[in-house]
């Protein structure tokens, strides 16, 4: 698919090869997404390696288990922003297809950050940021559904799982099939990343929101 006319300067710069544009977009998204804010903020706050407490995850939910609500809020904001900002810029200047490439890169960057040996988080905040930049009603739907389920159950993981499963079908009802397929793929990966949480939910051992942290298994 051709680039928008307003973006011809970029196409000329890259030799008008759409695959170069998409490849560069994917890489740029990955580099943004791979910034491990939860890990960095915890280190700067003197809490040590966040991977050694609670679930061992670098995301906001595990940071919250340290008791530092402001730190968890900052992690949530910046993990979402690293998905939202680059995707929004790509959508504005390169079009929807390149924005989707950036979204994929940012999501995979959070899951597999090169700086942490490709062992990252579960991607919920970055997923929210990316899909909001692609189609803001999808982000609003995800957050609204997550909040309702979290208020009722106090399980962050269950809230994310249900919202991730439902959001692509909300998008299918509201907009294009290609975006539905893309979000369905992202949601499938996000759900797979929660496989341990799914087992704990079934067994009744899943931690609730705000529950005090314990050392991570194997830490």
PDB file of C-alpha atoms in Angstrom:
ATOM      1  CA  UNK A   1       0.000   0.000   0.000  1.00  0.00           C
ATOM      2  CA  UNK A   2       1.320   3.420  -0.941  1.00  0.00           C
ATOM      3  CA  UNK A   3       2.220   6.084   1.584  1.00  0.00           C
ATOM      4  CA  UNK A   4       0.039   9.165   2.002  1.00  0.00           C
ATOM      5  CA  UNK A   5       0.994  12.088  -0.218  1.00  0.00           C
ATOM      6  CA  UNK A   6       1.931  14.219   2.787  1.00  0.00           C
ATOM      7  CA  UNK A   7       4.523  11.592   3.681  1.00  0.00           C
ATOM      8  CA  UNK A   8       6.290  11.445   0.322  1.00  0.00           C
ATOM      9  CA  UNK A   9       9.334  13.215   1.798  1.00  0.00           C
ATOM     10  CA  UNK A  10       9.866  10.238   4.068  1.00  0.00           C
ATOM     11  CA  UNK A  11       9.330   7.754   1.251  1.00  0.00           C
ATOM     12  CA  UNK A  12      11.868   9.542  -0.929  1.00  0.00           C
ATOM     13  CA  UNK A  13      14.361   9.580   1.937  1.00  0.00           C
ATOM     14  CA  UNK A  14      14.020   5.816   2.296  1.00  0.00           C
ATOM     15  CA  UNK A  15      14.029   5.088  -1.413  1.00  0.00           C
ATOM     16  CA  UNK A  16      10.233   4.753  -1.567  1.00  0.00           C
ATOM     17  CA  UNK A  17      10.487   1.157  -0.274  1.00  0.00           C
ATOM     18  CA  UNK A  18       7.469   0.495   1.916  1.00  0.00           C
ATOM     19  CA  UNK A  19       9.171  -2.485   3.553  1.00  0.00           C
ATOM     20  CA  UNK A  20      11.978  -0.227   4.753  1.00  0.00           C
ATOM     21  CA  UNK A  21       9.408   2.142   6.220  1.00  0.00           C
ATOM     22  CA  UNK A  22       7.614  -0.666   8.035  1.00  0.00           C
ATOM     23  CA  UNK A  23      10.877  -2.252   9.158  1.00  0.00           C
ATOM     24  CA  UNK A  24      12.118   1.058  10.529  1.00  0.00           C
ATOM     25  CA  UNK A  25       8.754   1.590  12.233  1.00  0.00           C
ATOM     26  CA  UNK A  26       8.914  -1.852  13.846  1.00  0.00           C
ATOM     27  CA  UNK A  27      12.455  -1.237  15.111  1.00  0.00           C
ATOM     28  CA  UNK A  28      11.630   2.230  16.421  1.00  0.00           C
ATOM     29  CA  UNK A  29       8.618   0.844  18.244  1.00  0.00           C
ATOM     30  CA  UNK A  30      10.685  -1.971  19.713  1.00  0.00           C
ATOM     31  CA  UNK A  31      13.347   0.396  21.046  1.00  0.00           C
ATOM     32  CA  UNK A  32      10.701   2.567  22.705  1.00  0.00           C
ATOM     33  CA  UNK A  33       8.824  -0.411  24.102  1.00  0.00           C
ATOM     34  CA  UNK A  34      11.959  -2.050  25.483  1.00  0.00           C
ATOM     35  CA  UNK A  35      12.620   0.747  27.997  1.00  0.00           C
ATOM     36  CA  UNK A  36      11.964  -1.066  31.339  1.00  0.00           C
ATOM     37  CA  UNK A  37      10.433   1.774  33.340  1.00  0.00           C
ATOM     38  CA  UNK A  38       9.294  -0.394  36.239  1.00  0.00           C
ATOM     39  CA  UNK A  39      12.781  -1.802  36.651  1.00  0.00           C
ATOM     40  CA  UNK A  40      14.435   1.620  36.328  1.00  0.00           C
ATOM     41  CA  UNK A  41      12.048   3.429  38.671  1.00  0.00           C
ATOM     42  CA  UNK A  42      12.370   0.721  41.327  1.00  0.00           C
ATOM     43  CA  UNK A  43      16.138   0.912  41.143  1.00  0.00           C
ATOM     44  CA  UNK A  44      16.116   4.699  41.399  1.00  0.00           C
ATOM     45  CA  UNK A  45      13.766   4.517  44.408  1.00  0.00           C
ATOM     46  CA  UNK A  46      16.186   2.220  46.233  1.00  0.00           C
ATOM     47  CA  UNK A  47      13.878  -0.812  46.076  1.00  0.00           C
ATOM     48  CA  UNK A  48      16.393  -3.000  44.289  1.00  0.00           C
ATOM     49  CA  UNK A  49      15.505  -5.340  41.440  1.00  0.00           C
ATOM     50  CA  UNK A  50      11.718  -5.448  41.024  1.00  0.00           C
ATOM     51  CA  UNK A  51      12.132  -8.853  39.364  1.00  0.00           C
ATOM     52  CA  UNK A  52      13.065 -10.331  42.751  1.00  0.00           C
ATOM     53  CA  UNK A  53       9.789  -9.550  44.505  1.00  0.00           C
ATOM     54  CA  UNK A  54       6.160 -10.501  44.007  1.00  0.00           C
ATOM     55  CA  UNK A  55       5.474 -11.975  40.592  1.00  0.00           C
ATOM     56  CA  UNK A  56       8.913 -11.000  39.311  1.00  0.00           C
ATOM     57  CA  UNK A  57       7.227  -8.858  36.670  1.00  0.00           C
ATOM     58  CA  UNK A  58       8.494  -5.374  35.744  1.00  0.00           C
ATOM     59  CA  UNK A  59       5.012  -3.891  35.290  1.00  0.00           C
ATOM     60  CA  UNK A  60       2.940  -1.510  37.401  1.00  0.00           C
ATOM     61  CA  UNK A  61       0.950  -4.205  39.227  1.00  0.00           C
ATOM     62  CA  UNK A  62       4.087  -5.753  40.655  1.00  0.00           C
ATOM     63  CA  UNK A  63       5.572  -2.325  41.463  1.00  0.00           C
ATOM     64  CA  UNK A  64       2.375  -1.630  43.431  1.00  0.00           C
ATOM     65  CA  UNK A  65       3.177  -4.632  45.609  1.00  0.00           C
ATOM     66  CA  UNK A  66       6.143  -2.699  46.983  1.00  0.00           C
ATOM     67  CA  UNK A  67       3.635  -0.358  48.629  1.00  0.00           C
ATOM     68  CA  UNK A  68       4.826   2.593  46.525  1.00  0.00           C
ATOM     69  CA  UNK A  69       1.618   3.764  44.846  1.00  0.00           C
ATOM     70  CA  UNK A  70       3.228   6.785  43.212  1.00  0.00           C
ATOM     71  CA  UNK A  71       5.945   4.577  41.750  1.00  0.00           C
ATOM     72  CA  UNK A  72       3.350   2.149  40.401  1.00  0.00           C
ATOM     73  CA  UNK A  73       1.397   5.045  38.880  1.00  0.00           C
ATOM     74  CA  UNK A  74       4.534   6.383  37.206  1.00  0.00           C
ATOM     75  CA  UNK A  75       5.323   2.924  35.830  1.00  0.00           C
ATOM     76  CA  UNK A  76       1.795   2.552  34.480  1.00  0.00           C
ATOM     77  CA  UNK A  77       1.904   5.992  32.855  1.00  0.00           C
ATOM     78  CA  UNK A  78       5.279   5.579  31.167  1.00  0.00           C
ATOM     79  CA  UNK A  79       4.657   1.978  30.088  1.00  0.00           C
ATOM     80  CA  UNK A  80       1.459   3.176  28.415  1.00  0.00           C
ATOM     81  CA  UNK A  81       3.168   6.256  26.986  1.00  0.00           C
ATOM     82  CA  UNK A  82       5.908   4.216  25.311  1.00  0.00           C
ATOM     83  CA  UNK A  83       3.142   2.513  23.354  1.00  0.00           C
ATOM     84  CA  UNK A  84       0.960   5.566  22.802  1.00  0.00           C
ATOM     85  CA  UNK A  85       3.420   8.278  21.755  1.00  0.00           C
ATOM     86  CA  UNK A  86       5.392   6.484  19.002  1.00  0.00           C
ATOM     87  CA  UNK A  87       2.257   4.882  17.584  1.00  0.00           C
ATOM     88  CA  UNK A  88       0.439   8.206  17.477  1.00  0.00           C
ATOM     89  CA  UNK A  89       3.379   9.866  15.723  1.00  0.00           C
ATOM     90  CA  UNK A  90       3.601   7.042  13.211  1.00  0.00           C
ATOM     91  CA  UNK A  91      -0.115   7.212  12.504  1.00  0.00           C
ATOM     92  CA  UNK A  92       0.072  10.964  11.996  1.00  0.00           C
ATOM     93  CA  UNK A  93       3.082  11.019   9.685  1.00  0.00           C
ATOM     94  CA  UNK A  94       3.303   7.560   8.101  1.00  0.00           C
ATOM     95  CA  UNK A  95      -0.223   6.184   8.079  1.00  0.00           C
ATOM     96  CA  UNK A  96      -2.127   3.379   9.798  1.00  0.00           C
ATOM     97  CA  UNK A  97      -0.049   0.476   8.506  1.00  0.00           C
ATOM     98  CA  UNK A  98       3.207   1.931   9.812  1.00  0.00           C
ATOM     99  CA  UNK A  99       1.471   2.772  13.094  1.00  0.00           C
ATOM    100  CA  UNK A 100       0.487  -0.862  13.467  1.00  0.00           C
ATOM    101  CA  UNK A 101       4.112  -1.865  12.880  1.00  0.00           C
ATOM    102  CA  UNK A 102       5.207   0.543  15.606  1.00  0.00           C
ATOM    103  CA  UNK A 103       2.507  -0.831  17.915  1.00  0.00           C
ATOM    104  CA  UNK A 104       3.729  -4.372  17.354  1.00  0.00           C
ATOM    105  CA  UNK A 105       7.315  -3.323  17.963  1.00  0.00           C
ATOM    106  CA  UNK A 106       6.470  -1.452  21.180  1.00  0.00           C
ATOM    107  CA  UNK A 107       4.448  -4.371  22.508  1.00  0.00           C
ATOM    108  CA  UNK A 108       7.184  -6.900  21.735  1.00  0.00           C
ATOM    109  CA  UNK A 109       9.792  -4.517  23.141  1.00  0.00           C
ATOM    110  CA  UNK A 110       8.079  -4.520  26.521  1.00  0.00           C
ATOM    111  CA  UNK A 111       7.704  -8.295  26.475  1.00  0.00           C
ATOM    112  CA  UNK A 112      11.247  -8.985  25.293  1.00  0.00           C
ATOM    113  CA  UNK A 113      13.501  -6.001  26.184  1.00  0.00           C
ATOM    114  CA  UNK A 114      17.048  -6.407  24.947  1.00  0.00           C
ATOM    115  CA  UNK A 115      18.330  -4.565  28.035  1.00  0.00           C
ATOM    116  CA  UNK A 116      16.997  -7.260  30.398  1.00  0.00           C
ATOM    117  CA  UNK A 117      18.011 -10.341  28.472  1.00  0.00           C
ATOM    118  CA  UNK A 118      14.701 -10.395  26.563  1.00  0.00           C
ATOM    119  CA  UNK A 119      12.775 -11.096  29.797  1.00  0.00           C
ATOM    120  CA  UNK A 120      10.185  -8.366  30.255  1.00  0.00           C
ATOM    121  CA  UNK A 121       6.654  -7.784  31.433  1.00  0.00           C
ATOM    122  CA  UNK A 122       3.243  -8.934  30.314  1.00  0.00           C
ATOM    123  CA  UNK A 123       2.474  -5.920  28.178  1.00  0.00           C
ATOM    124  CA  UNK A 124      -0.882  -4.685  29.475  1.00  0.00           C
ATOM    125  CA  UNK A 125      -0.039  -0.983  29.867  1.00  0.00           C
ATOM    126  CA  UNK A 126       1.889  -0.843  26.594  1.00  0.00           C
ATOM    127  CA  UNK A 127      -0.974  -2.674  24.865  1.00  0.00           C
ATOM    128  CA  UNK A 128      -3.412  -0.080  26.196  1.00  0.00           C
ATOM    129  CA  UNK A 129      -1.241   2.814  25.055  1.00  0.00           C
ATOM    130  CA  UNK A 130      -0.727   1.362  21.594  1.00  0.00           C
ATOM    131  CA  UNK A 131      -4.358   0.482  20.896  1.00  0.00           C
ATOM    132  CA  UNK A 132      -5.501   3.873  22.191  1.00  0.00           C
ATOM    133  CA  UNK A 133      -3.240   5.578  19.644  1.00  0.00           C
ATOM    134  CA  UNK A 134      -4.542   3.303  16.886  1.00  0.00           C
ATOM    135  CA  UNK A 135      -8.229   3.673  17.773  1.00  0.00           C
ATOM    136  CA  UNK A 136      -9.037   5.516  20.979  1.00  0.00           C
ATOM    137  CA  UNK A 137     -12.471   3.915  21.609  1.00  0.00           C
ATOM    138  CA  UNK A 138     -10.693   0.543  21.855  1.00  0.00           C
ATOM    139  CA  UNK A 139      -8.422   1.870  24.584  1.00  0.00           C
ATOM    140  CA  UNK A 140     -11.383   3.401  26.421  1.00  0.00           C
ATOM    141  CA  UNK A 141     -13.328   0.138  26.158  1.00  0.00           C
ATOM    142  CA  UNK A 142     -10.386  -1.902  27.489  1.00  0.00           C
ATOM    143  CA  UNK A 143      -9.824   0.442  30.443  1.00  0.00           C
ATOM    144  CA  UNK A 144     -13.511   0.638  31.302  1.00  0.00           C
ATOM    145  CA  UNK A 145     -13.963  -3.132  31.255  1.00  0.00           C
ATOM    146  CA  UNK A 146     -10.716  -3.657  33.177  1.00  0.00           C
ATOM    147  CA  UNK A 147     -11.854  -1.202  35.863  1.00  0.00           C
ATOM    148  CA  UNK A 148     -15.268  -2.814  36.331  1.00  0.00           C
ATOM    149  CA  UNK A 149     -13.829  -6.314  36.696  1.00  0.00           C
ATOM    150  CA  UNK A 150     -11.018  -5.097  38.955  1.00  0.00           C
ATOM    151  CA  UNK A 151     -13.472  -3.343  41.270  1.00  0.00           C
ATOM    152  CA  UNK A 152     -15.586  -6.483  41.535  1.00  0.00           C
ATOM    153  CA  UNK A 153     -12.861  -9.136  41.797  1.00  0.00           C
ATOM    154  CA  UNK A 154      -9.675  -7.263  42.868  1.00  0.00           C
ATOM    155  CA  UNK A 155      -7.745  -9.381  40.362  1.00  0.00           C
ATOM    156  CA  UNK A 156      -5.623  -7.340  37.942  1.00  0.00           C
ATOM    157  CA  UNK A 157      -4.768 -10.378  35.841  1.00  0.00           C
ATOM    158  CA  UNK A 158      -8.388 -11.490  35.422  1.00  0.00           C
ATOM    159  CA  UNK A 159      -9.380  -7.952  34.481  1.00  0.00           C
ATOM    160  CA  UNK A 160      -6.657  -7.797  31.821  1.00  0.00           C
ATOM    161  CA  UNK A 161      -7.526 -11.235  30.443  1.00  0.00           C
ATOM    162  CA  UNK A 162     -11.221 -10.473  30.013  1.00  0.00           C
ATOM    163  CA  UNK A 163     -10.571  -7.017  28.570  1.00  0.00           C
ATOM    164  CA  UNK A 164      -7.964  -8.360  26.135  1.00  0.00           C
ATOM    165  CA  UNK A 165     -10.313 -11.094  24.964  1.00  0.00           C
ATOM    166  CA  UNK A 166     -13.242  -8.702  24.466  1.00  0.00           C
ATOM    167  CA  UNK A 167     -11.539  -5.654  22.947  1.00  0.00           C
ATOM    168  CA  UNK A 168     -10.827  -7.080  19.463  1.00  0.00           C
ATOM    169  CA  UNK A 169     -14.521  -7.958  19.072  1.00  0.00           C
ATOM    170  CA  UNK A 170     -15.521  -4.469  20.164  1.00  0.00           C
ATOM    171  CA  UNK A 171     -13.219  -3.175  17.425  1.00  0.00           C
ATOM    172  CA  UNK A 172     -14.749  -5.599  14.895  1.00  0.00           C
ATOM    173  CA  UNK A 173     -18.194  -4.212  15.687  1.00  0.00           C
ATOM    174  CA  UNK A 174     -17.028  -0.609  15.425  1.00  0.00           C
ATOM    175  CA  UNK A 175     -14.394  -0.393  12.695  1.00  0.00           C
ATOM    176  CA  UNK A 176     -12.200  -2.351  10.245  1.00  0.00           C
ATOM    177  CA  UNK A 177     -11.464  -6.069   9.961  1.00  0.00           C
ATOM    178  CA  UNK A 178      -7.665  -5.549   9.547  1.00  0.00           C
ATOM    179  CA  UNK A 179      -7.481  -3.730  12.880  1.00  0.00           C
ATOM    180  CA  UNK A 180      -9.599  -6.482  14.461  1.00  0.00           C
ATOM    181  CA  UNK A 181      -7.173  -9.140  13.206  1.00  0.00           C
ATOM    182  CA  UNK A 182      -4.194  -7.139  14.426  1.00  0.00           C
ATOM    183  CA  UNK A 183      -5.643  -6.616  17.906  1.00  0.00           C
ATOM    184  CA  UNK A 184      -6.758 -10.237  18.057  1.00  0.00           C
ATOM    185  CA  UNK A 185      -3.133 -11.287  17.504  1.00  0.00           C
ATOM    186  CA  UNK A 186      -1.846  -8.868  20.161  1.00  0.00           C
ATOM    187  CA  UNK A 187      -4.509 -10.038  22.596  1.00  0.00           C
ATOM    188  CA  UNK A 188      -3.618 -13.680  22.002  1.00  0.00           C
ATOM    189  CA  UNK A 189       0.008 -12.959  22.890  1.00  0.00           C
ATOM    190  CA  UNK A 190      -1.018 -10.931  25.953  1.00  0.00           C
ATOM    191  CA  UNK A 191      -3.256 -13.744  27.180  1.00  0.00           C
ATOM    192  CA  UNK A 192      -0.483 -16.292  26.614  1.00  0.00           C
ATOM    193  CA  UNK A 193       1.861 -14.134  28.711  1.00  0.00           C
ATOM    194  CA  UNK A 194      -0.610 -14.549  31.581  1.00  0.00           C
ATOM    195  CA  UNK A 195      -0.511 -18.357  31.536  1.00  0.00           C
ATOM    196  CA  UNK A 196       0.876 -18.537  35.079  1.00  0.00           C
ATOM    197  CA  UNK A 197      -1.809 -16.152  36.312  1.00  0.00           C
ATOM    198  CA  UNK A 198      -4.472 -18.301  34.655  1.00  0.00           C
ATOM    199  CA  UNK A 199      -3.223 -21.360  36.550  1.00  0.00           C
ATOM    200  CA  UNK A 200      -3.162 -19.404  39.820  1.00  0.00           C
ATOM    201  CA  UNK A 201      -6.674 -18.112  39.243  1.00  0.00           C
ATOM    202  CA  UNK A 202      -7.911 -21.649  38.666  1.00  0.00           C
ATOM    203  CA  UNK A 203      -6.082 -22.884  41.782  1.00  0.00           C
ATOM    204  CA  UNK A 204      -7.216 -19.920  43.886  1.00  0.00           C
ATOM    205  CA  UNK A 205      -3.668 -18.693  44.547  1.00  0.00           C
ATOM    206  CA  UNK A 206      -3.622 -15.517  42.475  1.00  0.00           C
ATOM    207  CA  UNK A 207      -2.618 -12.327  44.308  1.00  0.00           C
ATOM    208  CA  UNK A 208      -5.145  -9.502  44.483  1.00  0.00           C
ATOM    209  CA  UNK A 209      -4.505  -5.852  43.691  1.00  0.00           C
ATOM    210  CA  UNK A 210      -2.508  -4.187  46.456  1.00  0.00           C
ATOM    211  CA  UNK A 211      -1.556  -7.430  48.154  1.00  0.00           C
ATOM    212  CA  UNK A 212       1.801  -7.189  49.922  1.00  0.00           C
ATOM    213  CA  UNK A 213       4.749  -8.493  47.917  1.00  0.00           C
ATOM    214  CA  UNK A 214       6.704 -11.609  48.708  1.00  0.00           C
ATOM    215  CA  UNK A 215      10.045 -12.608  47.219  1.00  0.00           C
ATOM    216  CA  UNK A 216       9.703 -13.810  43.637  1.00  0.00           C
ATOM    217  CA  UNK A 217       9.927 -17.523  43.096  1.00  0.00           C
ATOM    218  CA  UNK A 218      13.541 -18.494  42.595  1.00  0.00           C
ATOM    219  CA  UNK A 219      14.794 -15.098  43.762  1.00  0.00           C
TER     220      UNK A 219
END
